[in-house]
Amino acid sequence: MNKVDNLGLVLQALSLEILFRDYNNCDLMQELQRQDKEYLEKIIAQNKEILSLLRRENKNGRET
């Protein structure tokens, strides 16, 4: 694995930790969990885009 792949794994692990914190079973906490999941999905999509750009730069001979 290269640095870019490792960075992607770290970013996703941190994002998942935020999502899967302990929540009580009340409606408010369930709504917050739903919003966190949506936010996480956006973060993961952005992370994938960043990694794609970094890989493209790396292929062009630039060091990351």
PDB file of C-alpha atoms in Angstrom:
ATOM      1  CA  MET A   1       0.000   0.000   0.000  1.00  0.00           C
ATOM      2  CA  ASN A   2       1.220   3.472  -0.742  1.00  0.00           C
ATOM      3  CA  LYS A   3       0.829   6.675   1.235  1.00  0.00           C
ATOM      4  CA  VAL A   4      -2.330   7.696  -0.605  1.00  0.00           C
ATOM      5  CA  ASP A   5      -4.075   4.396   0.160  1.00  0.00           C
ATOM      6  CA  ASN A   6      -3.009   4.596   3.807  1.00  0.00           C
ATOM      7  CA  LEU A   7      -4.364   8.148   4.025  1.00  0.00           C
ATOM      8  CA  GLY A   8      -7.686   6.979   2.628  1.00  0.00           C
ATOM      9  CA  LEU A   9      -7.942   4.202   5.200  1.00  0.00           C
ATOM     10  CA  VAL A  10      -7.162   6.598   8.051  1.00  0.00           C
ATOM     11  CA  LEU A  11      -9.754   9.125   6.853  1.00  0.00           C
ATOM     12  CA  GLN A  12     -12.429   6.450   6.569  1.00  0.00           C
ATOM     13  CA  ALA A  13     -11.590   4.974   9.978  1.00  0.00           C
ATOM     14  CA  LEU A  14     -11.902   8.383  11.621  1.00  0.00           C
ATOM     15  CA  SER A  15     -15.176   9.024   9.829  1.00  0.00           C
ATOM     16  CA  LEU A  16     -16.560   5.654  10.947  1.00  0.00           C
ATOM     17  CA  GLU A  17     -15.564   6.314  14.541  1.00  0.00           C
ATOM     18  CA  ILE A  18     -17.650   9.486  14.490  1.00  0.00           C
ATOM     19  CA  LEU A  19     -20.632   7.612  13.047  1.00  0.00           C
ATOM     20  CA  PHE A  20     -20.635   4.627  15.385  1.00  0.00           C
ATOM     21  CA  ARG A  21     -20.375   6.320  18.763  1.00  0.00           C
ATOM     22  CA  ASP A  22     -22.827   5.060  21.358  1.00  0.00           C
ATOM     23  CA  TYR A  23     -26.304   6.491  20.925  1.00  0.00           C
ATOM     24  CA  ASN A  24     -29.291   6.108  23.203  1.00  0.00           C
ATOM     25  CA  ASN A  25     -32.484   4.797  21.640  1.00  0.00           C
ATOM     26  CA  CYS A  26     -34.365   8.084  21.811  1.00  0.00           C
ATOM     27  CA  ASP A  27     -35.742   9.756  18.689  1.00  0.00           C
ATOM     28  CA  LEU A  28     -33.323  12.673  18.877  1.00  0.00           C
ATOM     29  CA  MET A  29     -30.293  10.401  18.972  1.00  0.00           C
ATOM     30  CA  GLN A  30     -31.640   8.327  16.078  1.00  0.00           C
ATOM     31  CA  GLU A  31     -32.111  11.498  14.021  1.00  0.00           C
ATOM     32  CA  LEU A  32     -28.587  12.637  14.858  1.00  0.00           C
ATOM     33  CA  GLN A  33     -27.275   9.218  13.859  1.00  0.00           C
ATOM     34  CA  ARG A  34     -29.115   9.463  10.515  1.00  0.00           C
ATOM     35  CA  GLN A  35     -27.632  12.911   9.910  1.00  0.00           C
ATOM     36  CA  ASP A  36     -24.182  11.639  10.880  1.00  0.00           C
ATOM     37  CA  LYS A  37     -24.526   8.802   8.374  1.00  0.00           C
ATOM     38  CA  GLU A  38     -25.441  11.238   5.589  1.00  0.00           C
ATOM     39  CA  TYR A  39     -22.524  13.462   6.573  1.00  0.00           C
ATOM     40  CA  LEU A  40     -20.187  10.450   6.621  1.00  0.00           C
ATOM     41  CA  GLU A  41     -21.298   9.420   3.146  1.00  0.00           C
ATOM     42  CA  LYS A  42     -20.469  12.921   1.881  1.00  0.00           C
ATOM     43  CA  ILE A  43     -17.062  12.800   3.609  1.00  0.00           C
ATOM     44  CA  ILE A  44     -16.271   9.406   2.080  1.00  0.00           C
ATOM     45  CA  ALA A  45     -17.245  10.673  -1.389  1.00  0.00           C
ATOM     46  CA  GLN A  46     -14.999  13.716  -0.923  1.00  0.00           C
ATOM     47  CA  ASN A  47     -12.167  11.506   0.368  1.00  0.00           C
ATOM     48  CA  LYS A  48     -12.468   9.291  -2.707  1.00  0.00           C
ATOM     49  CA  GLU A  49     -12.294  12.356  -4.944  1.00  0.00           C
ATOM     50  CA  ILE A  50      -9.218  13.638  -3.075  1.00  0.00           C
ATOM     51  CA  LEU A  51      -7.535  10.237  -3.349  1.00  0.00           C
ATOM     52  CA  SER A  52      -8.328  10.091  -7.054  1.00  0.00           C
ATOM     53  CA  LEU A  53      -6.728  13.500  -7.582  1.00  0.00           C
ATOM     54  CA  LEU A  54      -3.689  12.505  -5.515  1.00  0.00           C
ATOM     55  CA  ARG A  55      -3.285   9.284  -7.495  1.00  0.00           C
ATOM     56  CA  ARG A  56      -3.548  11.220 -10.750  1.00  0.00           C
ATOM     57  CA  GLU A  57      -0.863  13.648  -9.534  1.00  0.00           C
ATOM     58  CA  ASN A  58       1.272  10.694  -8.419  1.00  0.00           C
ATOM     59  CA  LYS A  59       0.972   9.071 -11.866  1.00  0.00           C
ATOM     60  CA  ASN A  60       2.138  12.309 -13.459  1.00  0.00           C
ATOM     61  CA  GLY A  61       5.422  11.955 -11.609  1.00  0.00           C
ATOM     62  CA  ARG A  62       4.770  14.263  -8.705  1.00  0.00           C
ATOM     63  CA  GLU A  63       5.603  13.023  -5.207  1.00  0.00           C
ATOM     64  CA  THR A  64       2.818  13.024  -2.605  1.00  0.00           C
TER      65      THR A  64
END
